[in-house]
Short mmCIF file of C-alpha atoms and ligand atoms in Angstrom, two decimals:
data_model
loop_
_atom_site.label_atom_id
_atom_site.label_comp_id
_atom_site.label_asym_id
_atom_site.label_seq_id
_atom_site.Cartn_x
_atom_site.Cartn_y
_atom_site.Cartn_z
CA UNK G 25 0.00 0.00 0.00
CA UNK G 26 0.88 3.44 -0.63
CA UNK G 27 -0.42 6.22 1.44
CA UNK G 28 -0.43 9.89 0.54
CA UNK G 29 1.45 11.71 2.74
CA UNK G 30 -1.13 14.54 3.32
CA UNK G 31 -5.24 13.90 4.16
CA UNK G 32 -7.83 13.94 2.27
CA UNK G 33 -9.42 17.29 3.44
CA UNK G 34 -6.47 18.90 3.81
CA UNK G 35 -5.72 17.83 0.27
CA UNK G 36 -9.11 19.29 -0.67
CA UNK G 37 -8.66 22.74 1.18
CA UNK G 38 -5.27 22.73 -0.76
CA UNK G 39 -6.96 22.53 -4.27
CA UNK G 40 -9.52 24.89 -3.75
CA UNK G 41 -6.41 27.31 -2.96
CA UNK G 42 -4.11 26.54 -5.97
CA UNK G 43 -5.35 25.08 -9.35
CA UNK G 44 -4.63 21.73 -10.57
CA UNK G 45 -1.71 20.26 -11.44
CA UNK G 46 0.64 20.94 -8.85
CA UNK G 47 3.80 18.94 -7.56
CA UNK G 48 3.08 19.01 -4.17
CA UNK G 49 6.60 18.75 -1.30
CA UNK G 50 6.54 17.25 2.19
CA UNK G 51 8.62 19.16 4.28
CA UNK G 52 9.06 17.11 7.11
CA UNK G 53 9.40 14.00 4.92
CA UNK G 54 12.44 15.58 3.05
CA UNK G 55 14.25 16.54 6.73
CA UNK G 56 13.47 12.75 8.04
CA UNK G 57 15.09 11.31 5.08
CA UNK G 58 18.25 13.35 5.26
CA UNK G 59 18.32 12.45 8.99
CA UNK G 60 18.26 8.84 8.28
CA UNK G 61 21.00 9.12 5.08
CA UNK G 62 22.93 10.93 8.30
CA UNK G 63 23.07 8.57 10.64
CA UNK G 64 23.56 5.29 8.18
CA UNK G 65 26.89 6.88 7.03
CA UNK G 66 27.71 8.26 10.96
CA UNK G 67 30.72 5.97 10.95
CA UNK G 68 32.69 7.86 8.45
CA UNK G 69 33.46 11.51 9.15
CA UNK G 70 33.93 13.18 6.31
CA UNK G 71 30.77 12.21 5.01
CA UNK G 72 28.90 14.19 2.72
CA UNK G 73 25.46 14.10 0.84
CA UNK G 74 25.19 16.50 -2.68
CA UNK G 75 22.38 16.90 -3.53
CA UNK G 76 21.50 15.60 -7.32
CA UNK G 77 20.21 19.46 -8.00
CA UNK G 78 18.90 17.87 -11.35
CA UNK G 79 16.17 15.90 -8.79
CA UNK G 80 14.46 18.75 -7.76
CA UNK G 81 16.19 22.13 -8.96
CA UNK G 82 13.59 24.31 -6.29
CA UNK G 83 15.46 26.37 -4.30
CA UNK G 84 13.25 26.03 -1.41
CA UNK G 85 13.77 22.27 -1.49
CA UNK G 86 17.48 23.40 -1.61
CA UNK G 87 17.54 25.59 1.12
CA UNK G 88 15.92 22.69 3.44
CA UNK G 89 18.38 20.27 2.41
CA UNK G 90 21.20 23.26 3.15
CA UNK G 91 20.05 23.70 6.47
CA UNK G 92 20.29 19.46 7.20
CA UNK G 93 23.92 20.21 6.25
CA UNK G 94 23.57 18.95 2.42
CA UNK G 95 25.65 20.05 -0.27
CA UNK G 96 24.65 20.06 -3.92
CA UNK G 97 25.74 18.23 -7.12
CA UNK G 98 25.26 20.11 -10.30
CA UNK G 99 25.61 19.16 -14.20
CA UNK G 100 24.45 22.72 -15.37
CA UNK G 101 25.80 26.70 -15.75
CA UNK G 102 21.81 27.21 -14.49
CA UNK G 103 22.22 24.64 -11.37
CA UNK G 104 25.79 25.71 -10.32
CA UNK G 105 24.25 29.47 -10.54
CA UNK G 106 21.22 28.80 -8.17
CA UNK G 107 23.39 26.62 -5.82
CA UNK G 108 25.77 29.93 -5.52
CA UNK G 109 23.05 32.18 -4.95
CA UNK G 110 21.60 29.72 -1.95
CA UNK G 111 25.10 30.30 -0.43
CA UNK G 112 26.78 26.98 -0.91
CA UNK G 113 30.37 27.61 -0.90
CA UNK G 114 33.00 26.16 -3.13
CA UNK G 115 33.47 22.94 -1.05
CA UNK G 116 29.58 22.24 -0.96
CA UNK G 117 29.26 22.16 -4.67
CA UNK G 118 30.24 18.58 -6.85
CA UNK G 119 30.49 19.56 -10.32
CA UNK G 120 29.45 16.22 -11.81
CA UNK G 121 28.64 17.31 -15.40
CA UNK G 122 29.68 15.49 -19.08
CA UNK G 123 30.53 17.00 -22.70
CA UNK G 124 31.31 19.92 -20.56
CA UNK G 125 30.80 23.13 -21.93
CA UNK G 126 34.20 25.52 -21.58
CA UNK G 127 31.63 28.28 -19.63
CA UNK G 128 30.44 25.81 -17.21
CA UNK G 129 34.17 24.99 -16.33
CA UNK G 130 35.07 27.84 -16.09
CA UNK G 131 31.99 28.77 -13.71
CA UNK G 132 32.87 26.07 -11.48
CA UNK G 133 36.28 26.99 -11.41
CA UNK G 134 35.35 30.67 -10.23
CA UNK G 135 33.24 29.37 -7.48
CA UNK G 136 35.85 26.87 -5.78
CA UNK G 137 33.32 23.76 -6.76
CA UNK G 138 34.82 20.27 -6.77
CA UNK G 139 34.79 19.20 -10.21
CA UNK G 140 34.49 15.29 -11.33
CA UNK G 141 35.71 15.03 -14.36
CA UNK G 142 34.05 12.49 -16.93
CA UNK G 143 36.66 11.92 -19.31
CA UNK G 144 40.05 11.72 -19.69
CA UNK G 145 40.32 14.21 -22.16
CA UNK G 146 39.02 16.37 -20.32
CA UNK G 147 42.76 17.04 -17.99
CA UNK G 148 43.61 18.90 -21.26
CA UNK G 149 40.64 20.71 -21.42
CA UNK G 150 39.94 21.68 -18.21
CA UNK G 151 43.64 23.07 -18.19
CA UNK G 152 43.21 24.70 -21.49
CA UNK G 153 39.59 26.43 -20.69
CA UNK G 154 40.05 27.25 -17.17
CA UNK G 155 42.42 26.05 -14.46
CA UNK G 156 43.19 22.53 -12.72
CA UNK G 157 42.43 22.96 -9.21
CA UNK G 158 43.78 21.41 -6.27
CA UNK G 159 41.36 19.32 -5.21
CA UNK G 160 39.67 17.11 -8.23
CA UNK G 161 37.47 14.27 -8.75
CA UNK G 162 37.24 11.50 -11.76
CA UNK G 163 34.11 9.68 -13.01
CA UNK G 164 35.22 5.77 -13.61
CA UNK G 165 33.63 3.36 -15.81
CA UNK G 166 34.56 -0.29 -15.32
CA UNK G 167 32.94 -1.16 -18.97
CA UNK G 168 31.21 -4.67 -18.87
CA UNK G 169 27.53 -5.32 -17.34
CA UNK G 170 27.20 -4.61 -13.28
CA UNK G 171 25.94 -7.45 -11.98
CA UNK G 172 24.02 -8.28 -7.88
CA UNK G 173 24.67 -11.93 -7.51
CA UNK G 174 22.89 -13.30 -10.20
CA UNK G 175 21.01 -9.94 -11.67
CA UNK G 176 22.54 -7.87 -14.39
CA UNK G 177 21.42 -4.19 -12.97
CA UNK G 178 23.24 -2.09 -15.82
CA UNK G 179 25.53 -2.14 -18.52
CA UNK G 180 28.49 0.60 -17.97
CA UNK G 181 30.56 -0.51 -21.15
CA UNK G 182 27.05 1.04 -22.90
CA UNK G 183 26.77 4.43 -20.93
CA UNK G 184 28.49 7.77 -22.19
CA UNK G 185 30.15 8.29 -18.85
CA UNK G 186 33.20 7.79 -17.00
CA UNK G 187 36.68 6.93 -17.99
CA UNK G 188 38.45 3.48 -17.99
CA UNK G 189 40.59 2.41 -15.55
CA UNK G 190 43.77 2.83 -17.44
CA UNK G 191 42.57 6.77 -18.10
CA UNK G 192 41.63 7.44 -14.90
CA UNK G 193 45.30 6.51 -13.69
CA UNK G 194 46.95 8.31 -16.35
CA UNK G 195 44.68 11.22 -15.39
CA UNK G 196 46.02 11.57 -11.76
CA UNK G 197 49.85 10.98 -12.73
CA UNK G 198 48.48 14.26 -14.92
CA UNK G 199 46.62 16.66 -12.95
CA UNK G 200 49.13 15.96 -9.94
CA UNK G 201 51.89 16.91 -12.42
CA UNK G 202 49.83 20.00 -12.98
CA UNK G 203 49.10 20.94 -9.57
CA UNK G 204 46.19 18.92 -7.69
CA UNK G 205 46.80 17.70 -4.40
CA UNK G 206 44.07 16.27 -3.52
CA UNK G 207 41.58 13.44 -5.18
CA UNK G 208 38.32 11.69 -5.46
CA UNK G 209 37.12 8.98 -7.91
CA UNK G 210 33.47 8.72 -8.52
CA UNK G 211 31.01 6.28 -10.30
CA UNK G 212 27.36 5.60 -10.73
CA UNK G 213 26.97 2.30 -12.37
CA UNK G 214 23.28 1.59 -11.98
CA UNK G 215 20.12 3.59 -11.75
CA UNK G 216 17.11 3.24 -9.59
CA UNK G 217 18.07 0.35 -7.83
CA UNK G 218 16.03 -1.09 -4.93
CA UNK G 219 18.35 -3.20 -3.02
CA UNK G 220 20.64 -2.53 0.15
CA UNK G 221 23.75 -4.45 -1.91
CA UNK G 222 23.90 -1.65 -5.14
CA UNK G 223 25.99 0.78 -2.44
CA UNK G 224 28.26 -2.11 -1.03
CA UNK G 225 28.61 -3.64 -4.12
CA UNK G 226 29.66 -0.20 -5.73
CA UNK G 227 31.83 0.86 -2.65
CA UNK G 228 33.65 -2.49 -2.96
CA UNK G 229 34.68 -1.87 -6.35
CA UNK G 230 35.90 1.54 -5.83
CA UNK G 231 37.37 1.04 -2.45
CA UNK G 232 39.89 -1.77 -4.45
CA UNK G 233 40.34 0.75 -7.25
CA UNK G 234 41.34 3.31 -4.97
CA UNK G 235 43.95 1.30 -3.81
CA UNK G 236 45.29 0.18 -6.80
CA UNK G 237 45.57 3.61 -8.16
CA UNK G 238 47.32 5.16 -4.78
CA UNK G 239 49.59 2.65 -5.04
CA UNK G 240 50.37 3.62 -8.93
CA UNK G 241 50.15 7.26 -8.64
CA UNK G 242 51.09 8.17 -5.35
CA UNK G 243 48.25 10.76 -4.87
CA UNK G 244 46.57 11.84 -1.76
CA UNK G 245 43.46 10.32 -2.16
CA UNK G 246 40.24 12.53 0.27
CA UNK G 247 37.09 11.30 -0.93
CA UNK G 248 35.11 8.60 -2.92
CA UNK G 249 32.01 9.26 -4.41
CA UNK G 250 29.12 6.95 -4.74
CA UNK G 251 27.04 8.90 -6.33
CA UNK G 252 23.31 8.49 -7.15
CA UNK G 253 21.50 4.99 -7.71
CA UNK G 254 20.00 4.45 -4.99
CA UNK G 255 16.15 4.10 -5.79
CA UNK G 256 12.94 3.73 -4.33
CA UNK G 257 10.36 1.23 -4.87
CA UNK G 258 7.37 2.68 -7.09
CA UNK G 259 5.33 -0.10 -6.76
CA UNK G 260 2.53 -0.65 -3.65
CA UNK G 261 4.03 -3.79 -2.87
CA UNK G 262 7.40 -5.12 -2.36
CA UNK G 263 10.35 -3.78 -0.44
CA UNK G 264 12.13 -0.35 0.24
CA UNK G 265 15.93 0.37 0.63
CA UNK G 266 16.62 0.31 3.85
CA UNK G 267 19.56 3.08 4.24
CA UNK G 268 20.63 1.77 7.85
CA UNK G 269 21.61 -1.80 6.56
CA UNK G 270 23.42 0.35 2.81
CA UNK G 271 25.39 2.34 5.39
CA UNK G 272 26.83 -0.27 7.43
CA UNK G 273 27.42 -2.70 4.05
CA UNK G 274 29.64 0.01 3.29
CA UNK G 275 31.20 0.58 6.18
CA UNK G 276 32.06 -3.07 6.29
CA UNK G 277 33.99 -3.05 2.74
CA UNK G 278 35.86 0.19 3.86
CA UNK G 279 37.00 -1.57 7.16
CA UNK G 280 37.94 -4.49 4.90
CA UNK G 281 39.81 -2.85 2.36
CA UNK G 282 40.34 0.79 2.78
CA UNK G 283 41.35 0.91 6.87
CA UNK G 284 43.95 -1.78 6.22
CA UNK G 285 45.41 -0.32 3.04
CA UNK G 286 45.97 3.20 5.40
CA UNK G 287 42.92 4.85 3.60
CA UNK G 288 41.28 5.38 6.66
CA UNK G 289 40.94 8.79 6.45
CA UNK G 290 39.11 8.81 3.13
CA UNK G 291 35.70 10.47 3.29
CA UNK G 292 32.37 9.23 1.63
CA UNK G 293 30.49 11.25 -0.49
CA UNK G 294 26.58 10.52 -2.24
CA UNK G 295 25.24 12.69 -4.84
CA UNK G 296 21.65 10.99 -4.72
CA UNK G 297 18.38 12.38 -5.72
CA UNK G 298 15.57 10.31 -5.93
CA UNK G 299 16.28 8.25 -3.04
CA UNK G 300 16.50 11.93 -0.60
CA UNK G 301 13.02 13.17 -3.07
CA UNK G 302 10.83 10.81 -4.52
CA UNK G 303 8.37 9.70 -1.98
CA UNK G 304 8.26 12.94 -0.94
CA UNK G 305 6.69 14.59 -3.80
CA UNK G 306 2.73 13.91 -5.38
CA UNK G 307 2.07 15.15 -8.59
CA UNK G 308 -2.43 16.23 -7.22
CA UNK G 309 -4.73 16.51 -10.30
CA UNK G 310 -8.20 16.37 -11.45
CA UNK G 311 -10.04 14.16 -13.38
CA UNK G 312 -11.25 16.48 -16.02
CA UNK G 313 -13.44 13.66 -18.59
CA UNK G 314 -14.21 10.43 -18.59
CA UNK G 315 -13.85 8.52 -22.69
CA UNK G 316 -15.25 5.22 -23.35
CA UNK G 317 -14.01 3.27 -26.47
CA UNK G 318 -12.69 -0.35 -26.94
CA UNK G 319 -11.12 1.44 -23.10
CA UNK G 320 -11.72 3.24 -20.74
CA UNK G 321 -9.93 6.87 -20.43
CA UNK G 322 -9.81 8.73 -17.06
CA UNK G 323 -8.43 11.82 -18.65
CA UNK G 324 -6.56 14.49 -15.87
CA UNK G 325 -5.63 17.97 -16.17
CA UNK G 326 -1.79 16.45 -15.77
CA UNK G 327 -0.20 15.37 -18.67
CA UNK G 328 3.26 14.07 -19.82
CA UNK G 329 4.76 17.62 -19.49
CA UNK G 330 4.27 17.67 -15.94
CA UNK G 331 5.90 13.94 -15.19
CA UNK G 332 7.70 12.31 -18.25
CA UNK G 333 8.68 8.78 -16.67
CA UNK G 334 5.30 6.79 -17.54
CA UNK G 335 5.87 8.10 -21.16
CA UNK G 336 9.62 8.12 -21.59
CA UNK G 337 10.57 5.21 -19.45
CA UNK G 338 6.98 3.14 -18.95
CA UNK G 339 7.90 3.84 -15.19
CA UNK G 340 5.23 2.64 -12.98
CA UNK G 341 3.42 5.80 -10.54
CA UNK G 342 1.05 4.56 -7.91
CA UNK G 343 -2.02 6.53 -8.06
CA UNK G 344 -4.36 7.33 -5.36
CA UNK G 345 -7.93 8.41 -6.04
CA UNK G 346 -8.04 10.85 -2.91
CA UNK G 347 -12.45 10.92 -3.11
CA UNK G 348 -12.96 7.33 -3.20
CA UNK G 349 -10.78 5.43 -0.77
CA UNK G 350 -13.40 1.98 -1.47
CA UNK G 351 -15.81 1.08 -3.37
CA UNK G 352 -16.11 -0.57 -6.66
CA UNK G 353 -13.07 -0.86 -8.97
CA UNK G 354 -12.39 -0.56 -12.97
CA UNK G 355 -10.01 -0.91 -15.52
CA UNK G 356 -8.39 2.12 -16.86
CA UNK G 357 -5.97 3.87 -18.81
CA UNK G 358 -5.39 7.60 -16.71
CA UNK G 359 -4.85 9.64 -20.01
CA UNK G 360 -3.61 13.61 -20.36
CA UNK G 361 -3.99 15.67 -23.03
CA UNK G 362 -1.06 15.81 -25.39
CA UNK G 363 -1.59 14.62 -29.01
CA UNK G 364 0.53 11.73 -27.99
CA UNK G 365 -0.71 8.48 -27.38
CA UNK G 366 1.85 7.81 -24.41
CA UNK G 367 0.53 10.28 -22.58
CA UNK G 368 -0.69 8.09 -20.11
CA UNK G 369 0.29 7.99 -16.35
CA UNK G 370 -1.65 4.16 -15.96
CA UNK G 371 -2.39 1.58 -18.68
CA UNK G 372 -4.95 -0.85 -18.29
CA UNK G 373 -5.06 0.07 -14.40
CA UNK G 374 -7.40 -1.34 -11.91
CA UNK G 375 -8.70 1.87 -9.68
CA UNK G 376 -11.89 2.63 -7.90
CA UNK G 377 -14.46 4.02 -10.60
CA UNK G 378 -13.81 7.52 -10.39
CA UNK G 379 -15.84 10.61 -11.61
CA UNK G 380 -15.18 13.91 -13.13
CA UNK G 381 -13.91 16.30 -10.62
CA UNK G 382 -12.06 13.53 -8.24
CA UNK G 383 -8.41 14.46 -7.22
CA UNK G 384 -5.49 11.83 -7.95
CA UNK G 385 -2.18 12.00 -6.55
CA UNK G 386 0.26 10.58 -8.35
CA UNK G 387 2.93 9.28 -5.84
CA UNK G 388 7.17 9.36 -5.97
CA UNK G 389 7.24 12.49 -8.06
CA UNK G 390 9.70 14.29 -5.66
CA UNK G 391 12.44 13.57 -8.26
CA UNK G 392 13.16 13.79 -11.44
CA UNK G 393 9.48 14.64 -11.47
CA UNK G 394 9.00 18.48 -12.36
CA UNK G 395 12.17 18.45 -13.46
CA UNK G 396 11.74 16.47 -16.70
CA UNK G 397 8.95 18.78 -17.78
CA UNK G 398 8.40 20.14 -21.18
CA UNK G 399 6.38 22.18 -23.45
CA UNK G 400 5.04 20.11 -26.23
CA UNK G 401 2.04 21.13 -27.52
CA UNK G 402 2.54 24.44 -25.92
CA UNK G 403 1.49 23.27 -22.74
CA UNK G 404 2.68 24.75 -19.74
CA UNK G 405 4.48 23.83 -16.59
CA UNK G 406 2.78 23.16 -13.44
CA UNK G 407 3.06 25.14 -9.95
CA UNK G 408 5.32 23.78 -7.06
CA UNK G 409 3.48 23.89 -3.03
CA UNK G 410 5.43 22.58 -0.31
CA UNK G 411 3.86 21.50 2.85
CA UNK G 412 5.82 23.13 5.61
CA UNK G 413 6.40 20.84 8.50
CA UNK G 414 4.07 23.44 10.78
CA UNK G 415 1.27 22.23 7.90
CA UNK G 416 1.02 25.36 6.13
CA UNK G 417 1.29 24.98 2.04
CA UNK G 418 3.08 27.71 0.81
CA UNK G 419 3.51 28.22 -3.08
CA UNK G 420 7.62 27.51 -4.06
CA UNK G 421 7.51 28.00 -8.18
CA UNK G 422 4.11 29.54 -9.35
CA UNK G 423 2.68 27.70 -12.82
CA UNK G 424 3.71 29.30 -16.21
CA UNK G 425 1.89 31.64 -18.19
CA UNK G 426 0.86 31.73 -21.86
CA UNK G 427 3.68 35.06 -21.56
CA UNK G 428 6.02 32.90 -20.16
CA UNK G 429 5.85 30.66 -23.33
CA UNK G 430 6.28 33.41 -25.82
CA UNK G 431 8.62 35.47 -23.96
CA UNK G 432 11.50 34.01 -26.01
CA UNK G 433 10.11 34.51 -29.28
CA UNK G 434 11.80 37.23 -31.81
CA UNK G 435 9.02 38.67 -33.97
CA UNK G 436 5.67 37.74 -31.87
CA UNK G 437 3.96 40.03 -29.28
CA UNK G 438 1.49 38.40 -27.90
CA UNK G 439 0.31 41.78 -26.33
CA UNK G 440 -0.31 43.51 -29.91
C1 PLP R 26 26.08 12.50 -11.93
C2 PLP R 26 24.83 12.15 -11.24
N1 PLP R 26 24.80 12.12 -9.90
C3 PLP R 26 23.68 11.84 -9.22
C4 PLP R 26 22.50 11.57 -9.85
C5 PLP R 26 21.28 11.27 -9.04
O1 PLP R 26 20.82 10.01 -9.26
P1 PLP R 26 19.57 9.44 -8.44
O2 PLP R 26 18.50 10.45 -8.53
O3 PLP R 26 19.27 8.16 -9.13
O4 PLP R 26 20.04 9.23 -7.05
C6 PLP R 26 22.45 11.56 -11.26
C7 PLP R 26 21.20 11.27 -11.95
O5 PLP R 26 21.01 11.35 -13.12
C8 PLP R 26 23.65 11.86 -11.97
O6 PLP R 26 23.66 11.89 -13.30
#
């Protein structure tokens, strides 16, 4: 079972105030989580949780995850500009990005971030556009498939990112002849998983390549980075990571291979997003008309703009029809309004037989949610409300206007 994290009245009182769609944030939710990420990784202190900004780029969602002593991970010139403005200093920023743009180098540069580098030929770049600094990161890529026990879970030697093993050592004999003194190696090898091995798997593999590549390159190695990966289960039934038991699976490989190698003094560092977001996040709409052909259509004021996983990935969203908690059931596709015919949030869904004007949430849209919204069709993007831990909603990102839209086109006032 899923439940909401907010009432049903409340929920109501909440709609009546701000129009449908809206992403709607649970405060306290969000502080709980960090809390727990906290005190699974306790054991090592230099840990550190940046924030995958790409999650949930909302600065008030930033701001709480400042003030539980997050930093932030950014891929963008846009996301390393808002994480500077919320007053994260240099050392609170990872610069995780790919085909890096010169600018965004150089931006990260200026404001003292920590920058993982994805490729190797990148040391030339990086040197060439802006500066090497003296504390820098590398993205590795161990090629092959990435296997729990028995379960492929990804396919690195397929993914755009990272650098080999081979180029990641030749890139620290590199940047330490060009000045860094201090260095981290990073990789995120599988997406979304749902299982407390993915992080001690992971931390195994990079704990023995850190030692290996000390012992080649002599560098002073401060942090590893695990990155993101770390999912959430977006189905009603089944289990849920359970951070306390990831934490101390890492801590056990580090205390088997780091401590005795003399790398106990290397910190731990997570860039995740959906893990810290998802559940904590509903995307609330309105059933707007009801279609009957060879299916059934439940068609909702949401639509693939405002969450593109069902479309893009077929990601399963629990959905909760907040008016009828019983009663009798039917089969559905939950439909928006896009000429596209994967605009649909549910396919051939069983949920309670709902009528026009009901209110849906759609649940684990906390991440990567909002974010991957769009404008096809000229449709626009929703609002943002958080739900402040004292209960109060308070709007965080209001929803676009049709001026918004056409504010970037040359030759079209709308006004005339
Ligand atoms: C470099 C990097 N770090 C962290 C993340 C966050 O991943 P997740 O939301 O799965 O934790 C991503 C996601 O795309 C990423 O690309």
């Amino acid at each position: 079972m899923k439940t909401p994290f907010i009432s049903r009245e409340r929920l109501a009182e909440l709609t009546e105030q701000f129009p449908t769609p809206f992403h709607l944030y649970d405060e306290k939710g969000i502080r709980a989580r960090v809390r727990a990420l906290h005190q699974a990784f306790a054991w090592n202190p230099g840990f550190k949780e940046y924030f995958a900004v790409k999650a949930t780029p909302n600065p008030a969602i930033l701001k709480i995850l400042k003030e539980e002593g997050c930093g932030v991970d950014c891929a963008s010139y846009v996301e390393l500009m808002m994480s500077q403005k919320l007053g994260f200093a240099g050392d609170e920023i990872m610069f995780s990005s790919n085909n890096t743009p010169a600018d965004e180098f150089r931006l990260a540069r200026q404001l003292g971030a920590t920058i993982n580098l994805d490729a190797y030929e990148d040391v030339a770049f990086l040197e060439e556009v802006a500066s090497i600094p003296k504390v820098i990161s590398c993205r590795y890529n161990p090629g092959g498939v990435f296997e729990l026990g028995t379960s492929i879970m990804d396919h690195p030697e397929e993914a755009k990112f990272g650098m080999t093993k081979v180029q990641l050592i030749q890139a620290f004999k590199e940047l330490k002849a060009l000045g860094a003194e201090k260095f981290g190696i990073h990789a995120f090898l599988a997406s979304n998983t749902v299982s407390n091995a993915y992080y001690p798997e992971l931390a195994r593999q990079l704990f023995e390549l850190a030692v290996e590549v000390v012992e080649a390159t002599g560098v002073e190695l401060d942090f590893i980075n695990l990155s993101g990966g770390v999912g959430v289960n977006y189905q009603p039934e089944g289990e849920e990571n359970d951070i306390a038991v990831i934490g101390q699976g890492v801590r056990q490989a580090y205390e088997e291979i780091l401590t005795p190698a003399g790398l106990g003094q290397v910190k731990i560092f997570t860039e995740l997003g959906r893990f810290m977001l998802a559940p904590f996040g509903l995307l609330v709409t309105k059933v707007t008309h009801k279609k009957q052909t060879y299916r059934t259509y439940l068609g909702v004021d949401a639509s693939a703009v405002n969450l593109l996983r069902p479309a893009m990935y077929g990601a399963y969203h629990h959905i909760t029809n907040m008016d009828r908690p019983e009663g009798p059931t039917e089969i559905i596709d939950v439909v928006g309004s896009l000429c596209e015919n994967n605009d649909k949030f549910a396919i051939q869904r069983e949920l309670p037989v709902s009528q026009i004007g009901d209110t849906l949430v759609i649940h684990d849209t906390g991440a990567h949610g909002f974010s991957m919204g769009y404008q096809y069709n000229a449709k626009l993007r929703s609002s943002e409300i958080l739900l402040e831990e004292n209960g109060q909603a308070r709007m965080i990102r209001r929803a676009e206007r049709p001026e918004d839209y056409f504010a970037t086109l040359y030759g079209f006032d709308f006004e005339k």
